[in-house]
mmCIF file of N, CA and C in Angstrom:
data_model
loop_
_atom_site.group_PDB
_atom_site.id
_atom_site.type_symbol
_atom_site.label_atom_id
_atom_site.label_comp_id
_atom_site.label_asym_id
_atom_site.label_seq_id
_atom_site.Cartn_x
_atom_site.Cartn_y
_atom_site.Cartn_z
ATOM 1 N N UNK A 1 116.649 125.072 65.366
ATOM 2 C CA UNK A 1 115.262 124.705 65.581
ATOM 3 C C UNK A 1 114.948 124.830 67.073
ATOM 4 N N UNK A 2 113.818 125.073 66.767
ATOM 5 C CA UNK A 2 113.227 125.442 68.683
ATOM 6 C C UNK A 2 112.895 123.956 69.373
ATOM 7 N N UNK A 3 112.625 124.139 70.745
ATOM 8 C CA UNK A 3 112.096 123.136 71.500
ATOM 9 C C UNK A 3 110.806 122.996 71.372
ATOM 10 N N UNK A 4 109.959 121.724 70.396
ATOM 11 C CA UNK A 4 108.223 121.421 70.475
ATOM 12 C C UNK A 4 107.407 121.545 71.325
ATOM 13 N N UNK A 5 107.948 120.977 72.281
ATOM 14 C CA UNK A 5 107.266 120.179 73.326
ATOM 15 C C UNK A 5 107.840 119.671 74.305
ATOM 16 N N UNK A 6 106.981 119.353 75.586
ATOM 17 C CA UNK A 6 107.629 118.414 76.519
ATOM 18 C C UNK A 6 107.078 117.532 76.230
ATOM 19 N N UNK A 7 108.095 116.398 76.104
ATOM 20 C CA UNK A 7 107.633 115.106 76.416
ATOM 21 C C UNK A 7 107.350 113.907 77.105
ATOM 22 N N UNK A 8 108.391 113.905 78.039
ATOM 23 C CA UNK A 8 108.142 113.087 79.744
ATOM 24 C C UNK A 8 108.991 113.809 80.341
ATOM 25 N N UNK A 9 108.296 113.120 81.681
ATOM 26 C CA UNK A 9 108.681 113.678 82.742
ATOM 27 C C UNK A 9 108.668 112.408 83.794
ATOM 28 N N UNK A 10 110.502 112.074 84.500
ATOM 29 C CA UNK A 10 110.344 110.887 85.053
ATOM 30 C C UNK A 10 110.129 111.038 86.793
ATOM 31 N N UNK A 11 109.242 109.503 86.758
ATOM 32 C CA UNK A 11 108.918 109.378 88.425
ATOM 33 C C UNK A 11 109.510 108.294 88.988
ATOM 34 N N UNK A 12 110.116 108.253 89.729
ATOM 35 C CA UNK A 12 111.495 107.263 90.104
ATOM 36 C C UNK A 12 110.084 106.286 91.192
ATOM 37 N N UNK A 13 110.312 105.258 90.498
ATOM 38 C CA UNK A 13 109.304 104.251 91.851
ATOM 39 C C UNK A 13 110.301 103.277 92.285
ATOM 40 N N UNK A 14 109.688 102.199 93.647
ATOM 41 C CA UNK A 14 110.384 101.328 93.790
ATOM 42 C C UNK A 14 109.640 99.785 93.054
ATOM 43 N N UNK A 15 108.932 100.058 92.305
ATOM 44 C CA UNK A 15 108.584 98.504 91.952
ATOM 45 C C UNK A 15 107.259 99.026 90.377
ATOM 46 N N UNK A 16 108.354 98.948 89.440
ATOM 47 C CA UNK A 16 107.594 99.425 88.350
ATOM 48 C C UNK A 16 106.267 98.937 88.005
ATOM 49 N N UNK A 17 106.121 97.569 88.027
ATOM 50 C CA UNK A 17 105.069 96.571 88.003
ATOM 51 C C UNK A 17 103.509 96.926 88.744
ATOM 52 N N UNK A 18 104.167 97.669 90.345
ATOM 53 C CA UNK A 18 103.291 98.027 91.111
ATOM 54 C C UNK A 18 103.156 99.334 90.428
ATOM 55 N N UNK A 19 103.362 100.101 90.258
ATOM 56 C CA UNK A 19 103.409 101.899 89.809
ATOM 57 C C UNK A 19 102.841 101.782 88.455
ATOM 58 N N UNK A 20 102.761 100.702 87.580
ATOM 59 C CA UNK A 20 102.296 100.667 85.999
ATOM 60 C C UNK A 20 100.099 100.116 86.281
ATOM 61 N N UNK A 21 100.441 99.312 87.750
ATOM 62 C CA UNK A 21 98.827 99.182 88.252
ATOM 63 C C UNK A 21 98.050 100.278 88.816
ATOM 64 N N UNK A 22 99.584 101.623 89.783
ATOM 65 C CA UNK A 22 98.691 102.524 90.200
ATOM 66 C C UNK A 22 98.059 103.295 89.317
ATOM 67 N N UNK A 23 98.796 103.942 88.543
ATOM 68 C CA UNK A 23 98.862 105.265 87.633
ATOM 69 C C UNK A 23 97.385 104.482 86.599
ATOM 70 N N UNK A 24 97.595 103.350 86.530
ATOM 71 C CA UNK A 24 96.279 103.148 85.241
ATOM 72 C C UNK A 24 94.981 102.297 85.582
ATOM 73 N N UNK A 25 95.088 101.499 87.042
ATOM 74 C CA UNK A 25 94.263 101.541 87.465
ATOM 75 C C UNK A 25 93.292 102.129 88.393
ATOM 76 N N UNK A 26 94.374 102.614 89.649
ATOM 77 C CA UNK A 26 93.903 103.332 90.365
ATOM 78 C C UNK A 26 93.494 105.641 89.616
ATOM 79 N N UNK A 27 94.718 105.548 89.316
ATOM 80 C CA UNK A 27 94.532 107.437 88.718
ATOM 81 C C UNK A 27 93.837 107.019 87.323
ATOM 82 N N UNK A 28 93.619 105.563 86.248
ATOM 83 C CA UNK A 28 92.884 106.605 85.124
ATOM 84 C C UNK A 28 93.836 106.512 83.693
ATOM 85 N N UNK A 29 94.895 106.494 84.195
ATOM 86 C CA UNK A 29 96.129 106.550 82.993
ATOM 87 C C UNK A 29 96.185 105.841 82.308
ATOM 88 N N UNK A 30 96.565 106.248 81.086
ATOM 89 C CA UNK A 30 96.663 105.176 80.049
ATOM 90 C C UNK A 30 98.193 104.189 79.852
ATOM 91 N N UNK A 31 98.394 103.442 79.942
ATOM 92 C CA UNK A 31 100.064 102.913 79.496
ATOM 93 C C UNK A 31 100.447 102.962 78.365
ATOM 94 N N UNK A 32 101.614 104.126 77.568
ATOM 95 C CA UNK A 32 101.662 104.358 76.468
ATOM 96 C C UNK A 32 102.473 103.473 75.778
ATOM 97 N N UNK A 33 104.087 103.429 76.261
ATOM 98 C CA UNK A 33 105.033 102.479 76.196
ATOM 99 C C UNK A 33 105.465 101.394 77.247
ATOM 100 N N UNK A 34 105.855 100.301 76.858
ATOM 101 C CA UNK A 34 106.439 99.644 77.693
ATOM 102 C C UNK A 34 107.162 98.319 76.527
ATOM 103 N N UNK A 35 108.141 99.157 77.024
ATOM 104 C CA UNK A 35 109.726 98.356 76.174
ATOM 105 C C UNK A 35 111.060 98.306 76.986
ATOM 106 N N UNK A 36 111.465 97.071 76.638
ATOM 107 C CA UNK A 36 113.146 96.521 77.022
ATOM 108 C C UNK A 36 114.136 97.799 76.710
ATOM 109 N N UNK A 37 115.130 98.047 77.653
ATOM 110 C CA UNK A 37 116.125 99.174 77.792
ATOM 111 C C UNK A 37 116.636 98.682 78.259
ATOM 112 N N UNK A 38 117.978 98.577 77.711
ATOM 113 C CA UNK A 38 119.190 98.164 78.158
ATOM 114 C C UNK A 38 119.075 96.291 78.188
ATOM 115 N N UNK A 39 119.817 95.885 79.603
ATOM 116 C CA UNK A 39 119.826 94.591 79.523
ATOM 117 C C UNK A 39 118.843 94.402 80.810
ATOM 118 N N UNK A 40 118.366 95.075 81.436
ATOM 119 C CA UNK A 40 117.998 94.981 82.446
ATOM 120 C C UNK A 40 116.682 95.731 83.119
ATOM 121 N N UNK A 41 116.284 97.021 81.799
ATOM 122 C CA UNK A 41 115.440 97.821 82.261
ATOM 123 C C UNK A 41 114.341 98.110 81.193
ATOM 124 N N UNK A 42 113.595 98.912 81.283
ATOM 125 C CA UNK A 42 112.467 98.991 80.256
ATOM 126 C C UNK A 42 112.050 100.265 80.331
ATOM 127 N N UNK A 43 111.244 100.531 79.409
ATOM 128 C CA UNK A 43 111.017 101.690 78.985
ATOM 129 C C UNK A 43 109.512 102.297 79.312
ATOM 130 N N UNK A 44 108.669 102.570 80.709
ATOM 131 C CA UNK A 44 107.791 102.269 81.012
ATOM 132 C C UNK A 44 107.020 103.805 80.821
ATOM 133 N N UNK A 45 105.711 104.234 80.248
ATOM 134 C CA UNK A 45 105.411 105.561 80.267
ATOM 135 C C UNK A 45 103.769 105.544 80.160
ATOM 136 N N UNK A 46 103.022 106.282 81.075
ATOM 137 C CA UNK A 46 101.789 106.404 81.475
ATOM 138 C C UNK A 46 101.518 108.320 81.090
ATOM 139 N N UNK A 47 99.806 108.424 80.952
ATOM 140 C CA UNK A 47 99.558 109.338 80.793
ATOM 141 C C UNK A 47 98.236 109.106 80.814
ATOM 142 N N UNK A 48 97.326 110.305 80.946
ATOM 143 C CA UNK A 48 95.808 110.625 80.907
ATOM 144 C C UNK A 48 95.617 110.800 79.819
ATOM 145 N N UNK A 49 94.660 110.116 79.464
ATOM 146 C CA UNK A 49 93.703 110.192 77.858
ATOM 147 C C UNK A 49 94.003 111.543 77.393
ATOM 148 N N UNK A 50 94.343 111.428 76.171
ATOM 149 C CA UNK A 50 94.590 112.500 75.769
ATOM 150 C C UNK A 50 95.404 113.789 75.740
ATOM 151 N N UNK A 51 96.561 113.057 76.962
ATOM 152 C CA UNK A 51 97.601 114.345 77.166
ATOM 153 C C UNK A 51 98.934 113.851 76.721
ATOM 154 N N UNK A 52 99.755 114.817 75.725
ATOM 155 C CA UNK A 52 100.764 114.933 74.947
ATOM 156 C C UNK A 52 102.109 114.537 76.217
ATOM 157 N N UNK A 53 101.815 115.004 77.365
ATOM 158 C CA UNK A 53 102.928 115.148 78.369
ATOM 159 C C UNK A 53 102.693 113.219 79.036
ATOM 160 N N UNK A 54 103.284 112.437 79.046
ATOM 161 C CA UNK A 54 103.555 111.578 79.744
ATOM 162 C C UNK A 54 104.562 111.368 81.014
ATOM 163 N N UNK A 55 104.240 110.356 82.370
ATOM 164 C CA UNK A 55 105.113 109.980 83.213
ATOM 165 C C UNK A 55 106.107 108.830 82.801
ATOM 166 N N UNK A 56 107.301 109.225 82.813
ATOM 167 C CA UNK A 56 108.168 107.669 82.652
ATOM 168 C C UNK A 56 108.472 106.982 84.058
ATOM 169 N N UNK A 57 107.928 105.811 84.118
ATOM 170 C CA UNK A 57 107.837 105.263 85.213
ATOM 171 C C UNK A 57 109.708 104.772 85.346
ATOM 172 N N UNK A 58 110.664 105.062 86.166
ATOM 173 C CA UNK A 58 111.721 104.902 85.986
ATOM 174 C C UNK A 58 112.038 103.722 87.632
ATOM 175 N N UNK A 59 112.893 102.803 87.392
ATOM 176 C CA UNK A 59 113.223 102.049 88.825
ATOM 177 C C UNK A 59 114.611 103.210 90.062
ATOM 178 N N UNK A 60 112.973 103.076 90.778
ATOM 179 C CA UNK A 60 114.287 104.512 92.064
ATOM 180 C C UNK A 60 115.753 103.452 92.352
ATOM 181 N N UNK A 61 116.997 104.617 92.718
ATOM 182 C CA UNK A 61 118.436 103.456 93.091
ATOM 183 C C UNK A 61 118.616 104.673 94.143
ATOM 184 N N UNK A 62 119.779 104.451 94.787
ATOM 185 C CA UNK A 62 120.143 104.821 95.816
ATOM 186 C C UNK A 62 120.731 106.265 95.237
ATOM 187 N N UNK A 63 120.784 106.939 93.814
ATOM 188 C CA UNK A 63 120.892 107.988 93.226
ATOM 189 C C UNK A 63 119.589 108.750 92.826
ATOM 190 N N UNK A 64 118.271 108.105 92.931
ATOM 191 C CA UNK A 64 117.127 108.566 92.460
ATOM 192 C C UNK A 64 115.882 107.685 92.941
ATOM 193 N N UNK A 65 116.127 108.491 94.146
ATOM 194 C CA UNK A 65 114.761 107.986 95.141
ATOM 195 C C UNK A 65 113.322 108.196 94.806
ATOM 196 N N UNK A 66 112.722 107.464 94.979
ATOM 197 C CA UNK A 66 111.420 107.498 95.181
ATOM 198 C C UNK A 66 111.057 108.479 96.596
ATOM 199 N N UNK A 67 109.347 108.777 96.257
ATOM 200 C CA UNK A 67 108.770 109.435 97.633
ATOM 201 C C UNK A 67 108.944 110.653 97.793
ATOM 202 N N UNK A 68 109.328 111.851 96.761
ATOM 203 C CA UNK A 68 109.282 112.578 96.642
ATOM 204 C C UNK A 68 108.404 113.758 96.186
ATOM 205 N N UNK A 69 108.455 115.012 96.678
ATOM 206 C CA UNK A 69 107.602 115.884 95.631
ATOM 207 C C UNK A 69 108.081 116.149 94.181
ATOM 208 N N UNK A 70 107.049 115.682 93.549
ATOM 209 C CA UNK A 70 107.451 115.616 91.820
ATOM 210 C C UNK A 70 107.483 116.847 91.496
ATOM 211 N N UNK A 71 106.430 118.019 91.928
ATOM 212 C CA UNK A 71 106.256 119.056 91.499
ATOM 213 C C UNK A 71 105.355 119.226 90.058
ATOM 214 N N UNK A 72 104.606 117.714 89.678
ATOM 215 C CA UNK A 72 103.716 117.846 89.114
ATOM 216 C C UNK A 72 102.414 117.743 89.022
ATOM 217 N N UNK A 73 101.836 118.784 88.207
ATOM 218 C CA UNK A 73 100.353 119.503 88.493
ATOM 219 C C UNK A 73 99.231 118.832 87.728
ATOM 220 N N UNK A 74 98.017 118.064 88.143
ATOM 221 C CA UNK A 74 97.422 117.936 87.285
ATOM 222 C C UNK A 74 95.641 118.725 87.598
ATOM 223 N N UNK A 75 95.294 119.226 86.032
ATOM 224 C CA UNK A 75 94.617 119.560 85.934
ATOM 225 C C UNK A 75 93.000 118.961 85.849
ATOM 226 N N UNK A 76 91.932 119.516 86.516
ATOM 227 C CA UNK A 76 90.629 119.146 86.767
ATOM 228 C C UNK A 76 89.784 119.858 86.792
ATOM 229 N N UNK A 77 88.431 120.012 85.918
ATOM 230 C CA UNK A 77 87.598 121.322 85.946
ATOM 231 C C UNK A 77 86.679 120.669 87.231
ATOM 232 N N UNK A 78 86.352 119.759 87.686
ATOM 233 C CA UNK A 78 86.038 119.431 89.335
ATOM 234 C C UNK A 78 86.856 118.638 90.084
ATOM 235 N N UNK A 79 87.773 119.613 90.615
ATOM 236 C CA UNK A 79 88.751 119.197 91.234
ATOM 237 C C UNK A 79 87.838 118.565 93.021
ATOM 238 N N UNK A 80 87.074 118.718 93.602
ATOM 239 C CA UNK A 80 86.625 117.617 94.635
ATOM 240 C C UNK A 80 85.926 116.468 94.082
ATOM 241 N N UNK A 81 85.266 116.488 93.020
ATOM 242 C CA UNK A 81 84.661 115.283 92.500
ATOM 243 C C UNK A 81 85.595 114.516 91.796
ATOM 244 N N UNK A 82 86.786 114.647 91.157
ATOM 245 C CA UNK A 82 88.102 114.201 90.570
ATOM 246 C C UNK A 82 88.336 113.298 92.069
ATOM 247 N N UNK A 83 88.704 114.179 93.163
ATOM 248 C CA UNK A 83 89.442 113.624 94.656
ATOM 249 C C UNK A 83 88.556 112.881 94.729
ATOM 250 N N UNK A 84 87.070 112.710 95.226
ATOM 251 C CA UNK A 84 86.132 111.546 95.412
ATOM 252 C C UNK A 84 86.405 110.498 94.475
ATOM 253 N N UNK A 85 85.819 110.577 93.356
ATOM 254 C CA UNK A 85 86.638 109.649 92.792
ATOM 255 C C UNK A 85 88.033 108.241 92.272
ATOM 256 N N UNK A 86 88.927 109.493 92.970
ATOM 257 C CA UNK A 86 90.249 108.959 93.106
ATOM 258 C C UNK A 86 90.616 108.005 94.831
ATOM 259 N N UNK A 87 89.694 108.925 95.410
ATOM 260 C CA UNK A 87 89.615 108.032 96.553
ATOM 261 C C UNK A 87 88.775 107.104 97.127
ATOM 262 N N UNK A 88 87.664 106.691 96.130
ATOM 263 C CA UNK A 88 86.978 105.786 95.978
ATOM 264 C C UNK A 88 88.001 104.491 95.375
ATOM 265 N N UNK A 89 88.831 104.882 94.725
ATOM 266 C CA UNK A 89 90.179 103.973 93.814
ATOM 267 C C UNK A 89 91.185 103.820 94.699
ATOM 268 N N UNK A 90 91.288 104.299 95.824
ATOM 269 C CA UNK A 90 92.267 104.069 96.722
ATOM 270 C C UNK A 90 93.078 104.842 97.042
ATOM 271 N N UNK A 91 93.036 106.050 95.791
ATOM 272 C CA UNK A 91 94.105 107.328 96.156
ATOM 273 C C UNK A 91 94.327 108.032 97.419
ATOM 274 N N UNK A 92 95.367 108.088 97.877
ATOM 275 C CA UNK A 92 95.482 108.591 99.261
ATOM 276 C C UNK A 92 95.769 109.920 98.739
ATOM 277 N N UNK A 93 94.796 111.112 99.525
ATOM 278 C CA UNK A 93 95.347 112.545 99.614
ATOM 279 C C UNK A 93 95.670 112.820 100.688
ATOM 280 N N UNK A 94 96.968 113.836 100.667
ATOM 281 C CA UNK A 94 97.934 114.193 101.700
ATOM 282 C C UNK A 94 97.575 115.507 102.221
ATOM 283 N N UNK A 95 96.601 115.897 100.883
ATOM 284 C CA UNK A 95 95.969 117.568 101.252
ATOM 285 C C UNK A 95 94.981 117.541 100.549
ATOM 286 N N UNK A 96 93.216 117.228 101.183
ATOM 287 C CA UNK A 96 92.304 117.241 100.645
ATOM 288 C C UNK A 96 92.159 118.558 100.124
ATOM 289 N N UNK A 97 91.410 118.385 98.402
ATOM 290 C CA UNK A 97 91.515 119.471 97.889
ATOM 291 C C UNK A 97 90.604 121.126 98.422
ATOM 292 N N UNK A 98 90.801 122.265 99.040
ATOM 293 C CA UNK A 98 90.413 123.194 99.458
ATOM 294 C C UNK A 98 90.622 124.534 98.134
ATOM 295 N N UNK A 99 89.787 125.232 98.423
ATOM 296 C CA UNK A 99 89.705 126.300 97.794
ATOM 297 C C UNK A 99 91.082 127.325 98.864
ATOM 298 N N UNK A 100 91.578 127.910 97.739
ATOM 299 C CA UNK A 100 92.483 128.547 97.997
ATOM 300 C C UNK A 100 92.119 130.296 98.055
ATOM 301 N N UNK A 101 93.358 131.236 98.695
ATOM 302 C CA UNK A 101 92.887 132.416 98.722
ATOM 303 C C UNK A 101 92.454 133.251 97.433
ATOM 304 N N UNK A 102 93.276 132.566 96.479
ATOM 305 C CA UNK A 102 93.155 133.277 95.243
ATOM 306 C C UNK A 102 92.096 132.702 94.472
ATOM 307 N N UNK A 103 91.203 131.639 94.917
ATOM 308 C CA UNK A 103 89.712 131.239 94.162
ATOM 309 C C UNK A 103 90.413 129.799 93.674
ATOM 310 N N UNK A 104 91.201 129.416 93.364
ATOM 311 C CA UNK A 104 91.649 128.025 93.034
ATOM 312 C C UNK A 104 91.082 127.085 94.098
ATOM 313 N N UNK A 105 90.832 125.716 93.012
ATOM 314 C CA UNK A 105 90.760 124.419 93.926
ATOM 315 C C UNK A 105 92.387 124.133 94.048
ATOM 316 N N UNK A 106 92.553 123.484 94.866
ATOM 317 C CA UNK A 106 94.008 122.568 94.635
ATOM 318 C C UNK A 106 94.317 121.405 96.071
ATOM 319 N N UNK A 107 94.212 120.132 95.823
ATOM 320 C CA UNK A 107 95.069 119.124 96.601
ATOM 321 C C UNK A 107 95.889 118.428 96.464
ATOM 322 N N UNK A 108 96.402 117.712 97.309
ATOM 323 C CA UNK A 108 97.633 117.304 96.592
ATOM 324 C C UNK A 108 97.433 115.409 97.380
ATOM 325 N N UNK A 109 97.836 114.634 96.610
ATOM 326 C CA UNK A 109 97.964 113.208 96.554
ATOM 327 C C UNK A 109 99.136 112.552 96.228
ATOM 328 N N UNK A 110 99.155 111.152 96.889
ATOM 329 C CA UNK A 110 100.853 110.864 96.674
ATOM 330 C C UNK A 110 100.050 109.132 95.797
ATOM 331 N N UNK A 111 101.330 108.627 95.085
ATOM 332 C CA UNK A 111 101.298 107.594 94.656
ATOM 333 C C UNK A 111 101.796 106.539 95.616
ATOM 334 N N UNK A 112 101.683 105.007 95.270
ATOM 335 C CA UNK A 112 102.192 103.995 96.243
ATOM 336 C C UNK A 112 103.593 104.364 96.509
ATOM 337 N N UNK A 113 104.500 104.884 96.103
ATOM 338 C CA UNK A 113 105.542 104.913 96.614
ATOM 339 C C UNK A 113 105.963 106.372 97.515
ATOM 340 N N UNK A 114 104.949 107.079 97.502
ATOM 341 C CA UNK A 114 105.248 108.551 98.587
ATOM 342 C C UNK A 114 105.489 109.675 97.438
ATOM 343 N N UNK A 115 105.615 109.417 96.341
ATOM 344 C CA UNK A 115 105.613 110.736 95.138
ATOM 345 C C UNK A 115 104.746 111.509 95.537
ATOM 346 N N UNK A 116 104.654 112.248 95.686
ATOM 347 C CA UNK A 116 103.151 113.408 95.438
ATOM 348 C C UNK A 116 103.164 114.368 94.262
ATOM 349 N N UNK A 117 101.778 114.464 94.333
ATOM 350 C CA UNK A 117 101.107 115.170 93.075
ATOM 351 C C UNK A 117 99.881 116.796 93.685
ATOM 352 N N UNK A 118 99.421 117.403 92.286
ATOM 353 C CA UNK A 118 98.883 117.943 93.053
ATOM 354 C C UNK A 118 97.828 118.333 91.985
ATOM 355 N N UNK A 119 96.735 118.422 92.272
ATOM 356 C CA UNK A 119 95.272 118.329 91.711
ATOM 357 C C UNK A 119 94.662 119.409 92.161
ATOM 358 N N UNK A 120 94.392 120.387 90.826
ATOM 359 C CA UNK A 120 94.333 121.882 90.435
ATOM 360 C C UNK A 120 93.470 121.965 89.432
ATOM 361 N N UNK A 121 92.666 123.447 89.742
ATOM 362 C CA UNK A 121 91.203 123.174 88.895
ATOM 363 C C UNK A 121 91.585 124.016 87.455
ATOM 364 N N UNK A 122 93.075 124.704 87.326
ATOM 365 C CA UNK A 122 93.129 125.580 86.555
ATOM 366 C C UNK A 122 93.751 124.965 85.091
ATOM 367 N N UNK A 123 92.997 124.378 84.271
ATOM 368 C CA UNK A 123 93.279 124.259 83.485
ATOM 369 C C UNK A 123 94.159 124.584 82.322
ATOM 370 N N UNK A 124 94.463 125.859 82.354
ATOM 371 C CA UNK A 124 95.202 127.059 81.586
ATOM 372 C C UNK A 124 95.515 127.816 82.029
ATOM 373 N N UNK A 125 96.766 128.428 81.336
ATOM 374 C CA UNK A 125 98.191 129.269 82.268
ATOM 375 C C UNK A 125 97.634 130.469 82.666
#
C-alpha cells in the first residue's frame, strides 16, 4: 500500500502551554489533539481550519531545539493582508512579505520560540 498523506509535522517549542496560545490565538489555528503521552508528555497538535496537514507541538530537549527554520510554508491568496493581520495579533515578521522576482508574494515569520515560517501566496504546486 502507498503513502495517503502527510500527517504532522513536528515543532519542537520550549513551553507547550505558551505555543498551544500562539498558534491558536495569535496565527488562527485550530487545537486538534491534546492528550497524555507517556508519563510525562502529551500529545499536542494545531492546524488551520480546514487543513488535513497539522503541527505537533512537541517539548524542545537539548536533542531537539527550538528556534529554528521549520521549512514550513503556509499558504495565502493575500499574503500582505494575512501579514497585517497577523501582526495586528502580535506576529513578529522576520521578512515582511515582498513580491518576489518570479511574481510571488512571500514572508517569512517566527513563532514565540524563534521557529520560523513562511507566508506564500501560492496556493498550488
Amino acid at each position: 500500500m502507498a503513502l495517503e498523506r502527510t500527517q504532522s509535522v513536528k515543532v519542537y517549542v520550549t513551553d507547550v502551554e505558551s505555543a498551544i496560545s500562539f498558534y491558536t490565538e495569535s496565527l488562527g489555528m485550530e487545537k486538534r489533539a491534546d492528550h497524555p503521552f507517556g508519563e510525562k508528555d502529551r500529545w499536542v497538535t494545531v492546524a488551520p481550519p480546514g487543513d488535513s496537514l497539522s503541527l505537533s507541538l512537541r517539548p524542545a530537549d537539548d536533542e531537539h531545539r527550538a528556534g529554528v527554520d521549520t521549512g514550513i510554508q503556509f499558504g495565502s491568496t493575500d499574503v500582505r493582508a494575512t501579514a497585517e493581520e497577523l501582526i495586528a495579533r502580535g506576529v513578529r515578521f522576520t521578512e515582511f512579505p515582498a513580491e518576489q522576482s518570479w511574481g510571488s508574494w512571500m514572508g517569512e515569520f517566527a513563532d514565540q520560540d524563534g521557529n520560523t515560517y513562511v507566508l506564500y501566496d501560492r496556493l498550488t504546486d
